[in-house]
PDB file of C-alpha atoms in Angstrom:
ATOM      1  CA  MET A   1     -22.903  -6.870  28.764  1.00  0.00           C
ATOM      2  CA  VAL A   2     -22.157 -10.568  28.455  1.00  0.00           C
ATOM      3  CA  ARG A   3     -25.247 -12.788  28.453  1.00  0.00           C
ATOM      4  CA  SER A   4     -23.765 -16.237  28.103  1.00  0.00           C
ATOM      5  CA  ILE A   5     -20.747 -18.149  26.907  1.00  0.00           C
ATOM      6  CA  ILE A   6     -20.895 -21.336  24.854  1.00  0.00           C
ATOM      7  CA  THR A   7     -17.702 -23.369  24.561  1.00  0.00           C
ATOM      8  CA  GLN A   8     -16.844 -25.614  21.650  1.00  0.00           C
ATOM      9  CA  ASN A   9     -17.323 -28.625  23.944  1.00  0.00           C
ATOM     10  CA  ASN A  10     -20.784 -27.492  25.064  1.00  0.00           C
ATOM     11  CA  LEU A  11     -22.932 -26.708  22.054  1.00  0.00           C
ATOM     12  CA  SER A  12     -26.278 -27.096  23.844  1.00  0.00           C
ATOM     13  CA  ILE A  13     -26.859 -30.437  22.117  1.00  0.00           C
ATOM     14  CA  ASN A  14     -26.447 -34.023  23.197  1.00  0.00           C
ATOM     15  CA  GLN A  15     -22.771 -34.670  22.506  1.00  0.00           C
ATOM     16  CA  ASN A  16     -23.333 -38.413  22.983  1.00  0.00           C
ATOM     17  CA  ASN A  17     -25.751 -38.538  20.068  1.00  0.00           C
ATOM     18  CA  MET A  18     -23.186 -38.632  17.262  1.00  0.00           C
ATOM     19  CA  GLU A  19     -25.833 -39.603  14.716  1.00  0.00           C
ATOM     20  CA  THR A  20     -27.712 -36.337  15.343  1.00  0.00           C
ATOM     21  CA  ILE A  21     -24.508 -34.295  15.068  1.00  0.00           C
ATOM     22  CA  THR A  22     -23.591 -35.953  11.765  1.00  0.00           C
ATOM     23  CA  GLU A  23     -27.057 -35.359  10.325  1.00  0.00           C
ATOM     24  CA  THR A  24     -27.145 -31.667  11.203  1.00  0.00           C
ATOM     25  CA  LEU A  25     -23.510 -30.701  10.582  1.00  0.00           C
ATOM     26  CA  THR A  26     -23.227 -27.910   8.013  1.00  0.00           C
ATOM     27  CA  LYS A  27     -19.939 -27.142   6.298  1.00  0.00           C
ATOM     28  CA  TRP A  28     -19.069 -23.735   4.880  1.00  0.00           C
ATOM     29  CA  VAL A  29     -16.306 -22.587   2.528  1.00  0.00           C
ATOM     30  CA  ILE A  30     -14.835 -19.097   2.214  1.00  0.00           C
ATOM     31  CA  ASP A  31     -15.587 -17.295  -1.031  1.00  0.00           C
ATOM     32  CA  PRO A  32     -12.095 -15.857  -1.720  1.00  0.00           C
ATOM     33  CA  ILE A  33     -13.353 -13.387  -4.326  1.00  0.00           C
ATOM     34  CA  HIS A  34     -15.618 -11.679  -1.800  1.00  0.00           C
ATOM     35  CA  SER A  35     -13.526 -12.128   1.359  1.00  0.00           C
ATOM     36  CA  GLN A  36     -10.422 -10.545   2.828  1.00  0.00           C
ATOM     37  CA  ILE A  37      -8.240 -11.192   5.883  1.00  0.00           C
ATOM     38  CA  GLY A  38      -6.870  -7.744   6.563  1.00  0.00           C
ATOM     39  CA  PHE A  39      -5.042  -5.698   9.186  1.00  0.00           C
ATOM     40  CA  LYS A  40      -3.691  -2.231   9.856  1.00  0.00           C
ATOM     41  CA  VAL A  41      -0.807  -0.884  11.960  1.00  0.00           C
ATOM     42  CA  LYS A  42       0.203   2.643  12.925  1.00  0.00           C
ATOM     43  CA  HIS A  43       3.140   4.079  10.955  1.00  0.00           C
ATOM     44  CA  LEU A  44       5.109   7.133  12.123  1.00  0.00           C
ATOM     45  CA  MET A  45       2.846   7.239  15.190  1.00  0.00           C
ATOM     46  CA  PHE A  46      -0.164   8.538  13.245  1.00  0.00           C
ATOM     47  CA  THR A  47      -1.038   7.166   9.809  1.00  0.00           C
ATOM     48  CA  ASN A  48      -2.060   3.562   9.174  1.00  0.00           C
ATOM     49  CA  VAL A  49      -0.438   0.980   6.940  1.00  0.00           C
ATOM     50  CA  ARG A  50      -3.009  -1.526   5.726  1.00  0.00           C
ATOM     51  CA  GLY A  51      -2.327  -5.039   4.540  1.00  0.00           C
ATOM     52  CA  LYS A  52      -3.872  -8.425   3.877  1.00  0.00           C
ATOM     53  CA  PHE A  53      -2.985 -12.068   3.423  1.00  0.00           C
ATOM     54  CA  ASP A  54      -3.683 -13.445  -0.046  1.00  0.00           C
ATOM     55  CA  ASP A  55      -3.255 -17.162   0.701  1.00  0.00           C
ATOM     56  CA  TYR A  56      -5.370 -18.823   3.395  1.00  0.00           C
ATOM     57  CA  LYS A  57      -7.563 -21.842   4.002  1.00  0.00           C
ATOM     58  CA  ALA A  58     -10.340 -22.460   6.501  1.00  0.00           C
ATOM     59  CA  SER A  59     -12.437 -25.314   7.845  1.00  0.00           C
ATOM     60  CA  ILE A  60     -15.769 -23.966   9.109  1.00  0.00           C
ATOM     61  CA  SER A  61     -18.769 -25.914  10.368  1.00  0.00           C
ATOM     62  CA  THR A  62     -21.976 -25.255  12.286  1.00  0.00           C
ATOM     63  CA  ILE A  63     -24.870 -27.287  13.655  1.00  0.00           C
ATOM     64  CA  GLY A  64     -27.506 -26.522  11.049  1.00  0.00           C
ATOM     65  CA  ASN A  65     -27.296 -22.799  10.292  1.00  0.00           C
ATOM     66  CA  ASP A  66     -26.672 -21.861  13.927  1.00  0.00           C
ATOM     67  CA  PHE A  67     -23.450 -19.852  14.010  1.00  0.00           C
ATOM     68  CA  THR A  68     -23.431 -19.859  17.804  1.00  0.00           C
ATOM     69  CA  THR A  69     -22.106 -23.410  17.358  1.00  0.00           C
ATOM     70  CA  VAL A  70     -19.450 -22.473  14.820  1.00  0.00           C
ATOM     71  CA  ARG A  71     -16.143 -24.298  14.733  1.00  0.00           C
ATOM     72  CA  ILE A  72     -13.377 -22.492  12.865  1.00  0.00           C
ATOM     73  CA  GLU A  73      -9.879 -23.516  11.887  1.00  0.00           C
ATOM     74  CA  VAL A  74      -7.941 -21.043   9.748  1.00  0.00           C
ATOM     75  CA  ARG A  75      -4.484 -21.514   8.266  1.00  0.00           C
ATOM     76  CA  ILE A  76      -2.744 -18.468   6.755  1.00  0.00           C
ATOM     77  CA  ASN A  77       0.424 -18.439   4.687  1.00  0.00           C
ATOM     78  CA  PRO A  78       2.500 -15.537   6.130  1.00  0.00           C
ATOM     79  CA  ALA A  79       4.549 -15.396   2.916  1.00  0.00           C
ATOM     80  CA  SER A  80       1.405 -14.086   1.209  1.00  0.00           C
ATOM     81  CA  VAL A  81       1.398 -10.842   3.226  1.00  0.00           C
ATOM     82  CA  ASN A  82       0.543  -7.936   0.951  1.00  0.00           C
ATOM     83  CA  THR A  83       0.808  -4.266   1.950  1.00  0.00           C
ATOM     84  CA  ASN A  84       1.147  -3.044  -1.643  1.00  0.00           C
ATOM     85  CA  ASP A  85       4.861  -2.342  -1.151  1.00  0.00           C
ATOM     86  CA  PHE A  86       7.392  -4.985  -2.235  1.00  0.00           C
ATOM     87  CA  GLN A  87      10.237  -3.829   0.015  1.00  0.00           C
ATOM     88  CA  ARG A  88       8.017  -3.659   3.094  1.00  0.00           C
ATOM     89  CA  ASP A  89       6.484  -7.059   2.345  1.00  0.00           C
ATOM     90  CA  GLU A  90       9.943  -8.613   2.051  1.00  0.00           C
ATOM     91  CA  HIS A  91      10.839  -7.122   5.437  1.00  0.00           C
ATOM     92  CA  LEU A  92       7.660  -8.577   6.964  1.00  0.00           C
ATOM     93  CA  ARG A  93       8.644 -12.012   5.619  1.00  0.00           C
ATOM     94  CA  SER A  94      12.107 -11.763   7.193  1.00  0.00           C
ATOM     95  CA  ALA A  95      13.242 -12.916  10.645  1.00  0.00           C
ATOM     96  CA  ASP A  96      12.415  -9.425  11.982  1.00  0.00           C
ATOM     97  CA  PHE A  97       8.735 -10.287  11.675  1.00  0.00           C
ATOM     98  CA  PHE A  98       7.097 -13.484  10.353  1.00  0.00           C
ATOM     99  CA  ASP A  99      10.348 -15.378   9.646  1.00  0.00           C
ATOM    100  CA  ILE A 100       8.784 -17.416   6.857  1.00  0.00           C
ATOM    101  CA  GLU A 101      11.853 -19.616   6.477  1.00  0.00           C
ATOM    102  CA  SER A 102      11.214 -21.055   9.938  1.00  0.00           C
ATOM    103  CA  TRP A 103       7.432 -20.661  10.294  1.00  0.00           C
ATOM    104  CA  LYS A 104       5.167 -21.581   7.402  1.00  0.00           C
ATOM    105  CA  ASP A 105       1.739 -20.973   8.933  1.00  0.00           C
ATOM    106  CA  ILE A 106      -0.322 -18.632  11.065  1.00  0.00           C
ATOM    107  CA  THR A 107      -3.280 -20.474  12.573  1.00  0.00           C
ATOM    108  CA  PHE A 108      -6.486 -19.616  14.404  1.00  0.00           C
ATOM    109  CA  THR A 109      -8.723 -22.197  16.101  1.00  0.00           C
ATOM    110  CA  SER A 110     -11.990 -21.134  17.716  1.00  0.00           C
ATOM    111  CA  THR A 111     -12.640 -22.177  21.328  1.00  0.00           C
ATOM    112  CA  SER A 112     -15.807 -20.416  22.498  1.00  0.00           C
ATOM    113  CA  TYR A 113     -18.558 -17.976  21.655  1.00  0.00           C
ATOM    114  CA  GLU A 114     -19.871 -15.055  23.702  1.00  0.00           C
ATOM    115  CA  ARG A 115     -23.289 -13.448  23.359  1.00  0.00           C
ATOM    116  CA  THR A 116     -23.491  -9.666  23.734  1.00  0.00           C
ATOM    117  CA  LYS A 117     -26.316  -7.135  23.830  1.00  0.00           C
ATOM    118  CA  LYS A 118     -25.666  -6.049  20.249  1.00  0.00           C
ATOM    119  CA  ASN A 119     -28.029  -7.555  17.689  1.00  0.00           C
ATOM    120  CA  GLU A 120     -26.341  -9.956  15.269  1.00  0.00           C
ATOM    121  CA  SER A 121     -23.008  -9.406  17.022  1.00  0.00           C
ATOM    122  CA  TYR A 122     -21.000 -11.673  19.271  1.00  0.00           C
ATOM    123  CA  GLY A 123     -17.541 -12.359  20.575  1.00  0.00           C
ATOM    124  CA  LEU A 124     -15.462 -15.234  19.293  1.00  0.00           C
ATOM    125  CA  PHE A 125     -12.583 -16.580  21.373  1.00  0.00           C
ATOM    126  CA  GLY A 126      -9.817 -18.638  19.846  1.00  0.00           C
ATOM    127  CA  ASP A 127      -6.159 -19.624  19.878  1.00  0.00           C
ATOM    128  CA  LEU A 128      -3.960 -17.575  17.550  1.00  0.00           C
ATOM    129  CA  THR A 129      -0.557 -19.078  16.758  1.00  0.00           C
ATOM    130  CA  ILE A 130       2.224 -17.011  15.182  1.00  0.00           C
ATOM    131  CA  LYS A 131       5.874 -18.150  15.078  1.00  0.00           C
ATOM    132  CA  GLY A 132       5.044 -21.084  17.361  1.00  0.00           C
ATOM    133  CA  ILE A 133       3.521 -18.873  20.072  1.00  0.00           C
ATOM    134  CA  THR A 134      -0.136 -19.537  20.895  1.00  0.00           C
ATOM    135  CA  LYS A 135      -2.329 -17.068  22.754  1.00  0.00           C
ATOM    136  CA  LEU A 136      -6.055 -16.763  23.337  1.00  0.00           C
ATOM    137  CA  ILE A 137      -7.655 -13.765  21.628  1.00  0.00           C
ATOM    138  CA  ARG A 138     -11.148 -12.310  21.396  1.00  0.00           C
ATOM    139  CA  LEU A 139     -12.662 -11.154  18.104  1.00  0.00           C
ATOM    140  CA  GLU A 140     -15.845  -9.183  17.495  1.00  0.00           C
ATOM    141  CA  MET A 141     -18.056 -10.811  14.862  1.00  0.00           C
ATOM    142  CA  GLU A 142     -20.928  -8.946  13.235  1.00  0.00           C
ATOM    143  CA  SER A 143     -23.318 -11.016  11.163  1.00  0.00           C
ATOM    144  CA  GLY A 144     -24.919  -9.771   7.972  1.00  0.00           C
ATOM    145  CA  GLY A 145     -27.261 -12.737   8.040  1.00  0.00           C
ATOM    146  CA  ILE A 146     -27.775 -15.772   5.840  1.00  0.00           C
ATOM    147  CA  LEU A 147     -29.223 -15.257   2.379  1.00  0.00           C
ATOM    148  CA  LYS A 148     -29.309 -16.737  -1.106  1.00  0.00           C
ATOM    149  CA  ASP A 149     -27.485 -15.161  -4.018  1.00  0.00           C
ATOM    150  CA  PRO A 150     -29.072 -14.894  -7.500  1.00  0.00           C
ATOM    151  CA  TRP A 151     -27.704 -18.351  -8.362  1.00  0.00           C
ATOM    152  CA  GLY A 152     -29.386 -20.029  -5.406  1.00  0.00           C
ATOM    153  CA  LYS A 153     -26.272 -20.452  -3.277  1.00  0.00           C
ATOM    154  CA  GLU A 154     -26.735 -19.961   0.465  1.00  0.00           C
ATOM    155  CA  LYS A 155     -24.353 -17.327   1.848  1.00  0.00           C
ATOM    156  CA  ALA A 156     -23.362 -16.222   5.354  1.00  0.00           C
ATOM    157  CA  ILE A 157     -21.723 -12.802   5.712  1.00  0.00           C
ATOM    158  CA  PHE A 158     -19.561 -11.518   8.562  1.00  0.00           C
ATOM    159  CA  ASN A 159     -17.319  -8.640   9.541  1.00  0.00           C
ATOM    160  CA  ILE A 160     -14.626  -9.604  12.060  1.00  0.00           C
ATOM    161  CA  LEU A 161     -12.678  -7.074  14.112  1.00  0.00           C
ATOM    162  CA  GLY A 162      -9.996  -7.403  16.753  1.00  0.00           C
ATOM    163  CA  ARG A 163      -6.853  -5.914  18.240  1.00  0.00           C
ATOM    164  CA  ILE A 164      -3.676  -7.669  19.305  1.00  0.00           C
ATOM    165  CA  ASN A 165      -0.209  -6.572  20.423  1.00  0.00           C
ATOM    166  CA  ARG A 166       2.313  -7.961  17.935  1.00  0.00           C
ATOM    167  CA  LYS A 167       5.012  -8.219  20.613  1.00  0.00           C
ATOM    168  CA  ASP A 168       2.992 -10.949  22.331  1.00  0.00           C
ATOM    169  CA  TRP A 169       3.967 -13.170  19.382  1.00  0.00           C
ATOM    170  CA  GLY A 170       7.605 -12.117  19.163  1.00  0.00           C
ATOM    171  CA  LEU A 171       7.142  -9.562  16.376  1.00  0.00           C
ATOM    172  CA  ASN A 172       9.377  -7.062  18.134  1.00  0.00           C
ATOM    173  CA  TRP A 173      11.244  -5.133  15.436  1.00  0.00           C
ATOM    174  CA  ASN A 174      11.037  -1.338  15.512  1.00  0.00           C
ATOM    175  CA  ALA A 175      13.046   1.800  14.815  1.00  0.00           C
ATOM    176  CA  ALA A 176      13.234   4.959  16.916  1.00  0.00           C
ATOM    177  CA  LEU A 177      12.282   8.284  15.375  1.00  0.00           C
ATOM    178  CA  GLU A 178      14.555  11.303  15.759  1.00  0.00           C
ATOM    179  CA  ALA A 179      11.696  13.426  17.087  1.00  0.00           C
ATOM    180  CA  GLY A 180      10.605  10.723  19.519  1.00  0.00           C
ATOM    181  CA  GLY A 181       8.370   7.704  19.230  1.00  0.00           C
ATOM    182  CA  VAL A 182       8.789   4.678  17.001  1.00  0.00           C
ATOM    183  CA  LEU A 183       8.290   3.813  13.352  1.00  0.00           C
ATOM    184  CA  VAL A 184       5.790   0.948  13.746  1.00  0.00           C
ATOM    185  CA  GLY A 185       2.931   0.708  16.242  1.00  0.00           C
ATOM    186  CA  GLU A 186       2.662  -2.290  18.556  1.00  0.00           C
ATOM    187  CA  ASP A 187      -1.096  -2.738  18.178  1.00  0.00           C
ATOM    188  CA  VAL A 188      -2.352  -4.607  15.129  1.00  0.00           C
ATOM    189  CA  TRP A 189      -5.991  -4.065  14.203  1.00  0.00           C
ATOM    190  CA  ILE A 190      -7.573  -7.103  12.574  1.00  0.00           C
ATOM    191  CA  ASN A 191     -10.258  -6.359  10.002  1.00  0.00           C
ATOM    192  CA  CYS A 192     -11.770  -9.230   8.036  1.00  0.00           C
ATOM    193  CA  GLU A 193     -14.692  -9.301   5.659  1.00  0.00           C
ATOM    194  CA  ILE A 194     -15.869 -12.863   5.191  1.00  0.00           C
ATOM    195  CA  GLN A 195     -18.427 -14.349   2.843  1.00  0.00           C
ATOM    196  CA  LEU A 196     -19.154 -18.039   3.316  1.00  0.00           C
ATOM    197  CA  THR A 197     -20.888 -20.427   0.939  1.00  0.00           C
ATOM    198  CA  ARG A 198     -22.804 -23.382   2.294  1.00  0.00           C
ATOM    199  CA  GLU A 199     -21.572 -26.654   0.833  1.00  0.00           C
ATOM    200  CA  SER A 200     -24.280 -28.563  -0.997  1.00  0.00           C
TER     201      SER A 200
END
C-alpha cells in the first residue's frame, strides 16, 4: 500500500539552497471557527463519549502549496478539554488524567509523510507528547483540496483521523463495572476537521 515516505529532513528539494526555501515557504493558520480538534472514547464498553479541545495553536508551513512537505507543530491546552459535562471535564483535568497543574501543554510535531494508494489521502507521522511522555503516532489525513472562499482567501481543508491507547501516555484511570468490563475504553479515536487559511 505504501508508495513512498518523505521525512521532514528530505523534502525533495535542495536543502542547501536556503534562498529557494525562503522564497517558496508558505505559512498557514488554522481557522478556529471552521476547525475542531476532537476525540471519542468508549463509555460503558459500548457508547462513545465525544470531546474536543477549545484552546490550541499551530505553526504550519509548506513549500509552495505542496502539502507533502508540510511541517506541523501543534500546542493544545489540556485545561480546555470539553465533553459537554462539567464534572467529567474537571475529572479529565485532574491528576487521574491530564494533570493540568503539572502539565500545561499537549504537543504534536510532524516528522514524516507517507503516500498511500488512496487519492488525496496520506499518512502523517509525528511525535505526540502528553504529560511529558513522547511517542510516535501515525495519523490519516484526507485532503479536501485547496480553494478560494468568496472573499478571495486561499483555503486548505483536511480531515485527520487516528487511534491511540491512552495508557501509553500514563492516562491510566478506570473503574470496574459490576457486570464485567470497565467504565472507560483504552483506545482514543482522534477526529479533527481542519480548515487552513494561507497567510498573505
